[in-house]
XYZ file of C-alpha atoms in Angstrom:
338
model
C 0.000 0.000 0.000
C 2.912 2.327 0.762
C 4.205 1.913 -2.808
C 0.758 2.774 -4.145
C 0.614 5.941 -2.031
C 4.084 6.950 -3.191
C 3.007 6.538 -6.784
C -0.043 8.702 -6.217
C 2.048 11.373 -4.555
C 4.502 11.433 -7.476
C 1.653 11.722 -9.983
C 0.044 14.468 -7.892
C 3.310 16.365 -7.642
C 3.929 16.165 -11.406
C 0.407 17.400 -12.154
C 0.684 20.235 -9.652
C 4.054 21.358 -11.022
C 2.679 21.207 -14.591
C -0.298 23.350 -13.607
C 2.003 25.794 -11.817
C 4.225 26.173 -14.923
C 1.190 26.762 -17.136
C 0.013 29.588 -14.873
C 3.386 31.241 -14.318
C 2.863 33.783 -17.102
C -0.513 34.988 -15.747
C -1.139 38.215 -13.810
C -1.974 38.582 -10.097
C -4.658 35.875 -10.314
C -2.151 33.616 -11.991
C 0.311 34.270 -9.174
C -2.206 33.092 -6.613
C -2.937 29.998 -8.671
C 0.755 29.259 -8.953
C 1.070 29.532 -5.178
C -1.920 27.206 -4.718
C -0.302 24.755 -7.129
C 2.963 24.915 -5.196
C 1.160 24.094 -1.945
C -0.712 21.240 -3.638
C 2.621 19.822 -4.808
C 3.996 19.996 -1.262
C 0.928 18.214 0.099
C 1.279 15.542 -2.593
C 4.850 14.898 -1.426
C 3.650 14.555 2.170
C 5.005 17.964 3.143
C 3.260 20.502 5.370
C 0.461 22.405 3.679
C 0.838 25.402 6.028
C 3.558 27.859 7.000
C 2.645 28.172 10.686
C 5.352 27.504 13.325
C 6.576 24.000 13.992
C 4.429 23.426 17.079
C 4.711 20.253 19.175
C 1.514 18.388 20.078
C 1.557 15.345 22.386
C -1.072 12.619 22.711
C -1.291 10.386 25.797
C -3.851 7.574 25.822
C -4.948 4.775 28.125
C -4.046 2.134 25.530
C -2.332 -1.078 26.456
C 0.375 -2.596 24.269
C -0.630 -3.977 20.873
C -4.119 -2.465 20.691
C -4.841 -1.999 16.976
C -7.561 0.558 17.701
C -4.954 3.044 18.892
C -2.780 2.384 15.863
C -5.650 3.765 13.771
C -6.033 6.803 16.057
C -2.316 7.482 15.670
C -2.501 7.112 11.888
C -5.101 9.871 11.769
C -3.156 12.108 14.134
C 0.099 11.678 12.206
C -1.571 12.426 8.857
C -3.004 15.667 10.244
C 0.301 16.533 11.916
C 2.189 16.151 8.638
C -0.280 18.461 6.911
C -0.254 21.031 9.723
C 3.536 21.202 10.236
C 3.186 19.649 13.700
C 5.821 17.667 15.586
C 3.652 14.849 16.945
C 4.543 12.864 20.079
C 2.698 9.822 21.411
C 2.780 7.880 24.670
C 0.393 5.482 26.377
C -0.266 3.434 29.477
C -3.241 1.383 30.606
C -2.315 2.289 34.197
C -4.145 5.503 35.071
C -1.455 6.951 37.350
C 1.245 6.273 34.793
C -0.848 7.912 32.088
C -1.110 11.004 34.290
C 2.659 10.952 34.844
C 3.258 10.825 31.094
C 1.037 13.884 30.627
C 2.937 15.620 33.424
C 6.244 14.898 31.676
C 4.975 16.529 28.473
C 3.844 19.581 30.444
C 7.370 19.831 31.874
C 8.781 19.679 28.343
C 6.599 22.635 27.377
C 4.617 21.071 24.538
C 2.319 23.449 22.681
C -0.855 21.341 23.024
C -2.078 18.072 24.517
C -4.514 15.347 23.492
C -5.568 12.983 26.277
C -8.103 10.272 27.041
C -10.157 10.182 30.234
C -10.918 6.487 30.637
C -10.361 6.906 34.383
C -11.219 10.578 34.806
C -10.344 11.180 38.444
C -6.762 10.046 37.881
C -6.419 12.620 35.085
C -8.267 15.602 36.576
C -5.333 17.274 38.327
C -2.859 16.914 35.488
C -5.327 18.250 32.893
C -5.893 21.236 35.185
C -2.130 21.700 35.476
C -1.807 21.796 31.695
C -4.495 24.448 31.402
C -2.851 26.572 34.136
C 0.387 26.318 32.163
C -1.401 27.731 29.126
C -1.354 24.430 27.232
C -4.633 23.795 25.363
C -6.091 20.318 25.837
C -8.495 18.286 23.724
C -9.869 15.002 25.046
C -10.610 12.078 22.748
C -12.388 8.734 22.890
C -13.361 8.554 26.568
C -14.476 10.995 29.240
C -16.873 13.164 27.254
C -18.890 13.989 30.394
C -15.809 15.186 32.308
C -14.001 16.910 29.436
C -15.553 20.352 29.797
C -15.484 20.206 33.594
C -11.738 19.578 33.492
C -11.163 22.559 31.197
C -10.591 20.868 27.832
C -11.418 22.833 24.676
C -13.681 20.074 23.402
C -14.096 16.291 23.277
C -13.866 14.188 20.127
C -15.374 10.717 20.027
C -18.651 8.917 20.294
C -21.149 9.235 23.103
C -20.730 5.823 24.712
C -24.248 5.701 26.115
C -25.720 6.535 22.702
C -23.484 3.907 21.087
C -24.566 1.352 23.667
C -28.232 2.035 23.019
C -27.622 1.587 19.284
C -26.169 -1.846 20.040
C -29.148 -2.792 22.212
C -31.557 -1.713 19.490
C -29.623 -3.680 16.867
C -29.698 -6.800 19.068
C -33.441 -6.309 19.496
C -33.935 -5.946 15.735
C -32.019 -9.184 15.203
C -34.368 -11.057 17.531
C -31.835 -11.690 20.293
C -33.187 -12.322 23.780
C -30.196 -12.812 26.076
C -26.832 -11.100 25.626
C -23.432 -11.025 27.289
C -21.502 -7.736 27.429
C -17.779 -8.437 27.857
C -15.839 -5.697 29.701
C -12.082 -6.079 29.280
C -10.903 -3.145 31.434
C -12.403 -2.711 34.886
C -12.826 0.898 35.966
C -13.103 2.254 32.416
C -16.151 4.530 32.578
C -16.697 4.349 28.818
C -16.997 0.573 28.943
C -19.581 0.718 31.708
C -21.537 3.299 29.683
C -21.506 1.051 26.623
C -22.963 -1.917 28.472
C -25.448 0.234 30.406
C -26.588 1.850 27.153
C -26.944 -1.532 25.459
C -29.073 -2.709 28.373
C -31.334 0.351 27.960
C -31.794 -0.207 24.227
C -32.313 -3.964 24.482
C -35.654 -5.522 25.276
C -34.042 -8.740 26.485
C -31.667 -9.684 29.295
C -28.092 -8.340 29.138
C -25.428 -9.424 31.637
C -21.947 -8.011 32.223
C -18.900 -10.267 32.158
C -15.609 -8.824 33.445
C -12.417 -10.297 31.976
C -8.710 -9.510 32.053
C -8.125 -7.825 28.710
C -4.355 -8.140 29.048
C -4.666 -11.937 28.996
C -6.396 -13.153 25.818
C -6.505 -16.843 26.873
C -8.353 -15.700 30.007
C -10.783 -13.719 27.849
C -11.537 -16.808 25.732
C -11.882 -19.186 28.665
C -14.111 -16.791 30.643
C -16.508 -16.325 27.723
C -16.476 -20.041 26.948
C -17.285 -20.944 30.557
C -20.165 -18.470 30.659
C -21.651 -19.780 27.403
C -21.384 -23.368 28.593
C -23.047 -22.475 31.890
C -25.894 -20.588 30.208
C -26.968 -22.023 26.808
C -29.714 -19.387 26.632
C -27.196 -16.652 25.749
C -27.712 -15.907 22.041
C -25.437 -12.865 21.639
C -21.982 -11.849 22.861
C -20.917 -8.205 22.615
C -17.229 -7.366 22.977
C -16.101 -3.788 23.619
C -13.020 -3.781 21.400
C -12.079 -5.257 18.043
C -9.174 -7.420 19.302
C -11.582 -9.304 21.588
C -14.110 -10.212 18.910
C -12.049 -13.091 17.546
C -11.541 -14.447 21.071
C -15.317 -14.448 21.530
C -15.838 -16.261 18.212
C -13.352 -18.942 19.274
C -14.994 -19.221 22.703
C -18.467 -19.661 21.186
C -17.196 -22.442 18.911
C -15.432 -24.201 21.779
C -18.577 -23.972 23.916
C -20.754 -25.333 21.106
C -22.821 -22.159 21.341
C -24.807 -20.624 18.500
C -24.534 -17.152 20.035
C -23.924 -14.354 17.562
C -20.756 -12.361 18.265
C -20.898 -8.587 17.773
C -18.356 -5.954 18.688
C -17.529 -2.351 19.219
C -14.782 -1.000 16.958
C -13.365 -2.108 13.669
C -10.124 -3.503 12.274
C -9.117 -5.705 9.346
C -9.941 -8.916 11.211
C -13.377 -7.630 12.199
C -14.074 -6.578 8.593
C -13.119 -10.101 7.464
C -15.379 -11.580 10.158
C -18.297 -9.467 8.999
C -17.651 -10.597 5.445
C -17.557 -14.323 6.243
C -20.472 -14.103 8.671
C -18.596 -15.115 11.824
C -19.495 -11.674 13.236
C -22.940 -10.131 13.121
C -22.223 -6.409 13.292
C -19.677 -3.896 14.530
C -19.984 -0.393 15.974
C -17.473 1.903 14.316
C -16.516 5.084 16.186
C -14.053 6.034 13.424
C -10.803 6.222 15.431
C -8.886 7.696 12.476
C -11.163 10.735 12.730
C -10.535 11.022 16.471
C -6.790 11.364 15.942
C -7.031 13.510 12.820
C -9.639 15.901 14.204
C -7.821 16.321 17.524
C -4.618 17.504 15.843
C -6.468 19.590 13.255
C -8.663 21.326 15.835
C -5.702 22.125 18.060
C -3.910 23.604 15.036
C -6.998 25.702 14.249
C -7.114 26.875 17.863
C -3.430 27.840 17.884
C -3.624 29.501 14.456
C -7.066 31.078 14.449
C -8.566 30.738 17.972
C -11.224 28.385 16.543
C -13.115 25.969 18.807
C -15.647 23.445 17.491
C -18.435 21.810 19.441
C -19.967 24.786 21.219
C -19.385 23.072 24.548
C -20.708 19.742 23.267
C -18.654 16.756 22.083
C -17.708 16.457 18.414
C -19.178 13.034 17.607
C -17.389 10.498 15.379
C -19.884 7.688 15.902
C -21.631 5.378 16.357
C -21.982 3.779 12.942
C -23.388 0.246 12.779
C -21.609 -1.755 10.069
C -22.700 -5.175 8.828
C -21.881 -7.745 6.179
C -23.109 -5.465 3.378
C -20.452 -2.892 4.325
C -17.622 -5.370 4.802
C -16.090 -5.542 1.315
C -15.431 -1.798 1.080
C -14.375 -1.486 4.713
C -11.902 -4.358 4.400
C -9.750 -2.336 1.995
C -9.871 0.689 4.288
C -8.992 -1.303 7.413
C -6.030 -2.882 5.649
C -4.559 0.556 4.934
C -5.028 1.495 8.597
C -7.624 4.250 8.315
C -10.792 2.384 9.416
């Protein structure tokens, strides 16, 4: 895919340069067009499309190691950073106190802006306040939409987890499911609790929570398998992250269960599962947009004092995707943007 992108950039650069040469002999309007063509050529080569200072933005998330969801968030952030002439830094920890310490270290380094997640809001409250007192603008992404404004962030970018949960419950209802299992892989994550609570609200049947250790995939599989064996009436399993969907599929097979497996979030494996029917549906919150918008909105704030949202979150989801969407999404997930 990288070779294909390079080819497109070369073609784009050649076209832009050709257009610029053709307009070079024009008057003042032609001069502007030539400048636009020059900027288009720079963008085609992956260069910054702006001439603003080389600001440094840092993102600190609650991701654990190897979580493909956060790879997609980073892809979006890095694409926007390249366009906006931003030096982009990234760090993560699934331990709340360590995440706060990482944010604190970036404050000490004097970064120009911060992007953080609030999966465990109370652990992050003080350090977000410290950033604001230091004059460092903060945007929150993905989790903590209810606390974002209270903590002093400019805005929040992500999906409303309760709304997304209700969409899942309604989809389960529409599919005729009667008893569902909601698998929470990170205890204490407020967004995960909101997803399952929302699903329970939108679902006419019975929905139970199952807490598993998301850092131990064999434990995830065995816990789901044991629950399905103990309760054959469960006809749907909902996982809260794409990497756990496959574990649930394997667990259902091992338990001899006919339960449909559905999931929050999307990656290449989930798209393939939707396509072959091993997964029923997925809830896409468009993580690429979360990273891209966060960097872009911070650049707009630094450059033009712009703030989007009007005090409300900027929503990137939920979008329910099914087998009919899988073929197109598979190509996009393989390039790391969906």
